[in-house]
C-alpha cells in the first residue's frame, strides 16, 4: 500500500434547490481535482454530508469518483457509521467499487469508550478488510466520542492497514 503523501481534498456534495445531488456540479468538482493534480479525494465524509445522503446516492458518488478520476488519485471513502454491520456493508461495497482507502469516523450515538471503539469497531473492521487502507477520523465535537492515542496504537498493531 502506498503511503499518504501530497494534497487530499475533502469533497463537498453539491445539492440542487430541492435537495437532490447535483451530479453535473459533482463532476465539475472531480474534474477540478484532476486538473489540480491532487493526490486524493475524500468522498462521502462528513464534509460531503454523508449522514444526509441515501445509501444508493452514496455509492453512486463513490462510483462516479472512481470512474472519473485518474487511477493515480486515491479515492478515500467515508464509511463510518454507528452500526458496525452497516459500516461493514458500506466498506465491502466501496472496495468493490474501487475505493483505495476507507475513512472511519468514531461511532457516535452509543457513546462508546475509547477501548470499545478499538475492540468493537476499528479492530474488527480493519481486520475484516486487510486489502484496503483505513484512516481513523476523530472528530469529538461532532461525535461526542474520542479514541485515545494508546487505543489507536493498539488497533494499529492488530491491523497494520490502519
Coordinates of N, CA and C in Angstrom, one line a residue:
X1 N 0.9 -1.2 0.0 CA 0.0 0.0 0.0 C 0.9 1.2 0.0
X2 N 0.6 2.1 -0.9 CA 1.4 3.3 -1.0 C 1.1 4.3 0.2
X3 N 2.2 5.0 0.6 CA 2.0 5.9 1.7 C 1.2 7.2 1.3
X4 N 0.6 7.8 2.3 CA -0.2 9.0 2.1 C 0.9 10.1 1.9
X5 N 0.8 10.8 0.8 CA 1.6 12.0 0.5 C 0.9 13.0 -0.3
X6 N 1.2 14.2 -0.1 CA 0.6 15.3 -1.0 C -0.6 15.9 -0.5
X7 N -1.5 16.2 -1.5 CA -2.7 17.0 -1.2 C -3.9 16.2 -1.4
X8 N -4.8 16.2 -0.4 CA -6.1 15.5 -0.4 C -7.2 16.5 -0.2
X9 N -8.2 16.3 -0.9 CA -9.4 17.2 -0.8 C -10.6 16.5 -0.2
X10 N -11.2 17.0 0.8 CA -12.4 16.5 1.3 C -13.5 17.2 0.5
X11 N -14.2 16.4 -0.4 CA -15.2 16.9 -1.3 C -16.5 17.2 -0.6
X12 N -17.1 18.3 -1.0 CA -18.5 18.6 -0.6 C -19.4 17.8 -1.6
X13 N -20.6 17.6 -1.2 CA -21.6 17.0 -2.1 C -22.5 18.2 -2.5
X14 N -22.5 18.5 -3.8 CA -23.3 19.7 -4.2 C -24.8 19.2 -4.3
X15 N -25.7 20.0 -3.8 CA -27.1 19.8 -3.8 C -27.8 20.8 -4.7
X16 N -28.9 20.4 -5.3 CA -29.7 21.3 -6.1 C -30.7 22.0 -5.1
X17 N -31.5 22.9 -5.7 CA -32.5 23.7 -4.9 C -33.5 22.8 -4.2
X18 N -33.8 21.7 -4.7 CA -34.8 20.8 -4.0 C -34.2 19.7 -3.2
X19 N -32.9 19.7 -3.0 CA -32.2 18.8 -2.1 C -31.6 17.5 -2.8
X20 N -31.8 17.4 -4.1 CA -31.2 16.3 -4.9 C -29.7 16.6 -5.1
X21 N -28.9 15.6 -5.3 CA -27.5 15.8 -5.6 C -27.4 16.3 -7.0
X22 N -26.6 17.4 -7.2 CA -26.3 18.0 -8.5 C -25.1 17.3 -9.1
X23 N -25.4 16.3 -9.9 CA -24.4 15.4 -10.5 C -23.5 16.2 -11.4
X24 N -24.0 17.1 -12.1 CA -23.2 17.9 -13.0 C -22.1 18.7 -12.3
X25 N -22.5 19.3 -11.2 CA -21.6 20.1 -10.3 C -20.6 19.1 -9.6
X26 N -21.0 17.9 -9.3 CA -20.1 17.0 -8.7 C -19.0 16.6 -9.7
X27 N -19.4 16.4 -10.9 CA -18.4 16.1 -12.0 C -17.5 17.2 -12.2
X28 N -17.9 18.5 -12.1 CA -17.1 19.6 -12.2 C -16.0 19.6 -11.0
X29 N -16.5 19.3 -9.8 CA -15.6 19.2 -8.7 C -14.5 18.1 -8.9
X30 N -14.9 17.0 -9.4 CA -14.0 15.9 -9.7 C -13.0 16.4 -10.8
X31 N -13.5 17.0 -11.8 CA -12.6 17.5 -12.9 C -11.6 18.5 -12.4
X32 N -12.0 19.4 -11.5 CA -11.1 20.4 -10.9 C -10.0 19.7 -10.1
X33 N -10.4 18.6 -9.4 CA -9.4 17.9 -8.6 C -8.3 17.3 -9.5
X34 N -8.8 16.7 -10.6 CA -7.9 16.0 -11.5 C -7.0 17.1 -12.2
X35 N -7.6 18.2 -12.5 CA -6.8 19.3 -13.2 C -5.7 19.8 -12.2
X36 N -6.1 19.9 -10.9 CA -5.1 20.4 -9.9 C -4.1 19.3 -9.5
X37 N -4.3 18.1 -10.0 CA -3.4 17.0 -9.7 C -3.2 16.7 -8.3
X38 N -4.4 16.7 -7.6 CA -4.4 16.3 -6.2 C -4.0 14.8 -6.1
X39 N -3.6 14.4 -4.9 CA -3.2 13.1 -4.7 C -4.3 12.2 -4.2
X40 N -5.4 12.8 -3.7 CA -6.5 12.0 -3.3 C -7.7 12.9 -3.0
X41 N -8.9 12.3 -2.9 CA -10.1 13.0 -2.5 C -10.8 12.1 -1.5
X42 N -11.6 12.8 -0.6 CA -12.5 12.1 0.3 C -13.9 12.3 -0.2
X43 N -14.6 11.1 -0.4 CA -15.9 11.1 -0.9 C -16.8 10.6 0.2
X44 N -17.9 11.2 0.5 CA -18.8 10.7 1.5 C -18.4 10.8 2.9
X45 N -17.5 11.8 3.2 CA -17.1 12.1 4.5 C -18.1 13.0 5.1
X46 N -17.8 13.6 6.3 CA -18.8 14.5 6.9 C -18.8 15.8 6.2
X47 N -17.7 16.2 5.5 CA -17.8 17.4 4.7 C -18.7 17.2 3.5
X48 N -18.8 16.0 3.1 CA -19.7 15.6 2.0 C -21.1 15.3 2.4
X49 N -21.4 15.5 3.7 CA -22.7 15.3 4.3 C -23.2 13.9 4.1
X50 N -22.4 12.9 4.4 CA -22.8 11.5 4.2 C -24.0 11.1 5.1
X51 N -24.1 11.7 6.3 CA -25.3 11.3 7.0 C -26.6 11.7 6.4
X52 N -26.6 12.7 5.4 CA -27.8 13.2 4.8 C -28.0 12.6 3.4
X53 N -27.2 11.6 3.1 CA -27.3 11.0 1.7 C -27.8 9.6 1.8
X54 N -28.8 9.3 0.9 CA -29.3 7.9 0.8 C -28.2 7.0 0.4
X55 N -28.3 5.7 0.8 CA -27.2 4.7 0.6 C -26.9 4.6 -0.9
X56 N -27.9 4.5 -1.8 CA -27.6 4.4 -3.2 C -27.0 5.6 -3.8
X57 N -27.3 6.8 -3.3 CA -26.7 8.0 -3.7 C -25.2 8.0 -3.3
X58 N -25.0 7.5 -2.1 CA -23.6 7.4 -1.5 C -22.7 6.6 -2.4
X59 N -23.3 5.4 -2.8 CA -22.5 4.5 -3.7 C -22.3 5.1 -5.1
X60 N -23.3 5.8 -5.5 CA -23.2 6.5 -6.9 C -22.1 7.5 -6.8
X61 N -21.9 8.3 -5.7 CA -20.8 9.2 -5.5 C -19.5 8.5 -5.6
X62 N -19.4 7.4 -4.9 CA -18.1 6.6 -4.9 C -17.8 6.1 -6.3
X63 N -18.8 5.5 -7.0 CA -18.5 5.0 -8.4 C -18.1 6.1 -9.3
X64 N -18.8 7.2 -9.2 CA -18.6 8.4 -10.1 C -17.1 8.9 -9.9
X65 N -16.7 9.0 -8.6 CA -15.3 9.5 -8.4 C -14.3 8.5 -8.9
X66 N -14.5 7.2 -8.6 CA -13.5 6.2 -9.1 C -13.4 6.2 -10.6
X67 N -14.6 6.3 -11.3 CA -14.6 6.2 -12.8 C -14.1 7.5 -13.4
X68 N -14.3 8.7 -12.8 CA -14.0 9.9 -13.4 C -12.5 10.4 -13.1
X69 N -12.0 10.0 -12.0 CA -10.6 10.5 -11.6 C -9.6 9.5 -12.2
X70 N -8.4 10.1 -12.4 CA -7.3 9.2 -12.8 C -7.0 8.2 -11.8
X71 N -6.5 7.0 -12.2 CA -6.2 5.9 -11.2 C -5.1 6.3 -10.2
X72 N -4.3 7.4 -10.5 CA -3.3 7.8 -9.6 C -3.9 8.6 -8.4
X73 N -5.2 8.9 -8.4 CA -5.8 9.7 -7.3 C -6.5 8.7 -6.4
X74 N -6.0 8.8 -5.1 CA -6.7 7.9 -4.1 C -8.1 8.4 -3.9
X75 N -9.0 7.4 -3.9 CA -10.4 7.8 -3.5 C -10.6 7.2 -2.1
X76 N -10.7 8.1 -1.2 CA -11.0 7.7 0.2 C -12.5 7.9 0.5
X77 N -13.1 6.8 1.0 CA -14.5 6.8 1.2 C -14.8 6.8 2.7
X78 N -15.6 7.8 3.1 CA -16.1 7.9 4.5 C -17.2 6.9 4.8
X79 N -16.9 5.8 5.3 CA -17.8 4.7 5.6 C -18.1 4.5 7.0
X80 N -17.8 5.4 7.9 CA -18.1 5.2 9.3 C -19.6 5.4 9.6
X81 N -20.0 4.5 10.4 CA -21.4 4.5 10.9 C -21.5 4.1 12.3
X82 N -22.5 4.4 13.0 CA -22.7 3.9 14.4 C -22.9 2.4 14.5
X83 N -23.5 1.8 13.5 CA -23.7 0.4 13.4 C -22.6 -0.3 12.7
X84 N -21.8 -1.1 13.3 CA -20.7 -1.8 12.7 C -21.1 -2.6 11.5
X85 N -22.2 -3.3 11.6 CA -22.6 -4.1 10.4 C -22.9 -3.3 9.2
X86 N -23.5 -2.1 9.4 CA -23.8 -1.2 8.3 C -22.5 -0.7 7.8
X87 N -21.6 -0.3 8.6 CA -20.3 0.2 8.2 C -19.6 -0.9 7.4
X88 N -19.6 -2.2 7.9 CA -19.0 -3.3 7.1 C -19.6 -3.5 5.7
X89 N -20.9 -3.3 5.6 CA -21.6 -3.4 4.3 C -21.1 -2.3 3.4
X90 N -21.0 -1.1 3.9 CA -20.6 0.1 3.1 C -19.1 -0.1 2.7
X91 N -18.3 -0.6 3.6 CA -16.9 -0.9 3.3 C -16.7 -1.9 2.1
X92 N -17.4 -3.0 2.3 CA -17.3 -4.0 1.2 C -17.7 -3.5 -0.1
X93 N -18.8 -2.8 -0.2 CA -19.3 -2.2 -1.5 C -18.3 -1.2 -2.0
X94 N -17.8 -0.3 -1.1 CA -16.9 0.7 -1.5 C -15.6 0.1 -2.1
X95 N -15.1 -1.0 -1.5 CA -14.0 -1.7 -2.0 C -14.3 -2.2 -3.4
X96 N -15.4 -2.9 -3.5 CA -15.8 -3.4 -4.8 C -15.9 -2.3 -5.9
X97 N -16.3 -1.1 -5.5 CA -16.4 0.0 -6.4 C -15.1 0.7 -6.7
X98 N -14.0 0.3 -6.0 CA -12.7 0.8 -6.4 C -12.1 1.7 -5.4
X99 N -12.7 1.9 -4.2 CA -12.1 2.8 -3.2 C -10.7 2.3 -2.8
X100 N -9.8 3.2 -2.6 CA -8.4 2.8 -2.2 C -8.2 2.8 -0.7
X101 N -9.0 3.6 0.0 CA -8.9 3.8 1.4 C -10.3 4.0 2.0
X102 N -10.5 3.6 3.2 CA -11.7 3.8 3.9 C -11.5 4.7 5.2
X103 N -12.3 5.7 5.3 CA -12.2 6.6 6.5 C -13.3 6.3 7.5
X104 N -13.0 6.0 8.7 CA -14.0 5.6 9.7 C -14.0 6.7 10.8
X105 N -15.2 7.4 10.9 CA -15.4 8.3 12.0 C -15.8 7.5 13.2
X106 N -15.4 7.9 14.4 CA -15.8 7.2 15.6 C -17.3 7.1 15.7
X107 N -17.9 6.0 16.1 CA -19.3 5.8 16.2 C -19.8 6.8 17.3
X108 N -21.0 7.4 17.1 CA -21.4 8.5 18.0 C -22.6 8.2 18.9
X109 N -23.6 7.6 18.4 CA -24.8 7.6 19.2 C -24.7 6.9 20.5
X110 N -24.0 5.7 20.6 CA -24.0 4.9 21.8 C -22.9 5.4 22.7
X111 N -22.2 6.4 22.4 CA -21.1 7.0 23.3 C -20.1 5.9 23.8
X112 N -19.5 5.2 22.9 CA -18.6 4.1 23.3 C -17.3 4.8 23.9
X113 N -16.7 4.0 24.8 CA -15.4 4.4 25.3 C -14.3 4.2 24.3
X114 N -13.1 4.7 24.5 CA -12.0 4.6 23.6 C -11.7 3.1 23.4
X115 N -11.6 2.3 24.4 CA -11.4 0.9 24.3 C -12.4 0.2 23.5
X116 N -13.7 0.6 23.7 CA -14.8 0.0 23.0 C -14.7 0.3 21.5
X117 N -14.3 1.5 21.2 CA -14.1 1.9 19.7 C -13.1 1.0 19.1
X118 N -12.0 0.8 19.8 CA -10.9 -0.1 19.3 C -11.4 -1.5 19.2
X119 N -11.9 -2.1 20.3 CA -12.3 -3.5 20.3 C -13.5 -3.9 19.5
X120 N -14.5 -3.0 19.5 CA -15.8 -3.4 18.8 C -16.0 -2.8 17.5
X121 N -15.1 -1.9 17.1 CA -15.4 -1.1 15.8 C -14.1 -1.1 14.9
X122 N -13.1 -0.3 15.3 CA -11.9 -0.2 14.4 C -11.3 -1.6 14.2
X123 N -11.0 -2.3 15.3 CA -10.3 -3.6 15.2 C -11.0 -4.5 14.3
X124 N -12.2 -4.9 14.5 CA -12.9 -5.8 13.6 C -13.0 -5.4 12.2
X125 N -13.3 -4.1 12.0 CA -13.5 -3.7 10.6 C -12.2 -3.7 9.8
X126 N -11.1 -3.2 10.4 CA -9.8 -3.2 9.7 C -9.3 -4.6 9.5
X127 N -9.5 -5.5 10.4 CA -9.1 -6.9 10.3 C -9.9 -7.7 9.3
X128 N -11.2 -7.3 9.1 CA -12.1 -8.0 8.1 C -11.7 -7.6 6.7
X129 N -11.0 -6.5 6.5 CA -10.7 -5.9 5.2 C -9.3 -5.6 5.1
X130 N -8.4 -6.6 5.1 CA -6.9 -6.2 5.1 C -6.4 -5.7 3.8
X131 N -7.3 -5.8 2.7 CA -6.9 -5.5 1.4 C -6.9 -4.0 1.1
X132 N -7.4 -3.2 2.1 CA -7.6 -1.8 1.9 C -7.0 -1.0 3.1
X133 N -6.6 0.2 2.9 CA -6.1 1.1 4.0 C -7.3 1.7 4.7
X134 N -7.1 2.0 6.0 CA -8.1 2.7 6.8 C -7.5 3.9 7.4
X135 N -8.3 5.0 7.6 CA -8.0 6.2 8.3 C -9.0 6.3 9.5
X136 N -8.5 6.6 10.6 CA -9.4 6.8 11.8 C -9.6 8.3 11.8
X137 N -10.9 8.7 11.7 CA -11.3 10.1 11.7 C -11.9 10.5 13.0
X138 N -11.1 11.2 13.8 CA -11.5 11.5 15.2 C -12.0 13.0 15.2
X139 N -13.3 13.1 15.5 CA -14.0 14.4 15.5 C -14.9 14.5 16.7
X140 N -14.3 14.6 17.9 CA -15.2 14.6 19.1 C -16.2 15.7 19.2
X141 N -16.0 16.8 18.5 CA -17.0 17.8 18.6 C -18.3 17.4 17.8
X142 N -18.2 16.5 16.9 CA -19.3 16.0 16.1 C -19.9 14.7 16.7
X143 N -19.0 13.8 17.2 CA -19.4 12.5 17.6 C -19.6 12.4 19.1
X144 N -19.0 13.2 19.9 CA -19.1 13.1 21.3 C -18.3 12.0 21.8
X145 N -17.5 11.3 21.0 CA -16.6 10.2 21.4 C -15.2 10.5 20.9
X146 N -14.2 9.8 21.4 CA -12.8 10.0 21.0 C -12.0 8.8 21.3
X147 N -11.4 8.2 20.3 CA -10.4 7.1 20.5 C -9.1 7.8 21.0
X148 N -8.5 7.3 22.0 CA -7.3 7.8 22.6 C -6.1 7.3 21.9
X149 N -5.0 8.0 21.9 CA -3.8 7.6 21.1 C -3.4 6.2 21.5
X150 N -3.4 5.8 22.7 CA -3.0 4.4 23.1 C -3.9 3.3 22.5
X151 N -5.2 3.6 22.4 CA -6.1 2.6 21.8 C -5.9 2.6 20.3
X152 N -5.6 3.8 19.7 CA -5.3 3.8 18.3 C -4.1 3.0 18.0
X153 N -3.0 3.2 18.8 CA -1.8 2.4 18.6 C -2.0 0.9 18.7
X154 N -2.9 0.5 19.7 CA -3.2 -0.9 19.8 C -4.0 -1.4 18.6
X155 N -4.9 -0.6 18.1 CA -5.6 -1.0 16.9 C -4.7 -1.1 15.7
X156 N -3.7 -0.3 15.6 CA -2.7 -0.3 14.5 C -1.9 -1.5 14.6
X157 N -1.5 -2.0 15.8 CA -0.7 -3.2 16.0 C -1.5 -4.4 15.4
X158 N -2.8 -4.4 15.8 CA -3.6 -5.6 15.3 C -4.0 -5.5 13.9
X159 N -4.1 -4.3 13.3 CA -4.5 -4.1 11.9 C -3.5 -3.1 11.3
X160 N -2.4 -3.6 10.7 CA -1.4 -2.7 10.1 C -1.9 -1.9 8.9
X161 N -3.1 -2.2 8.5 CA -3.7 -1.3 7.4 C -4.4 -0.1 7.9
X162 N -4.3 0.1 9.2 CA -4.9 1.3 9.8 C -3.9 2.4 9.9

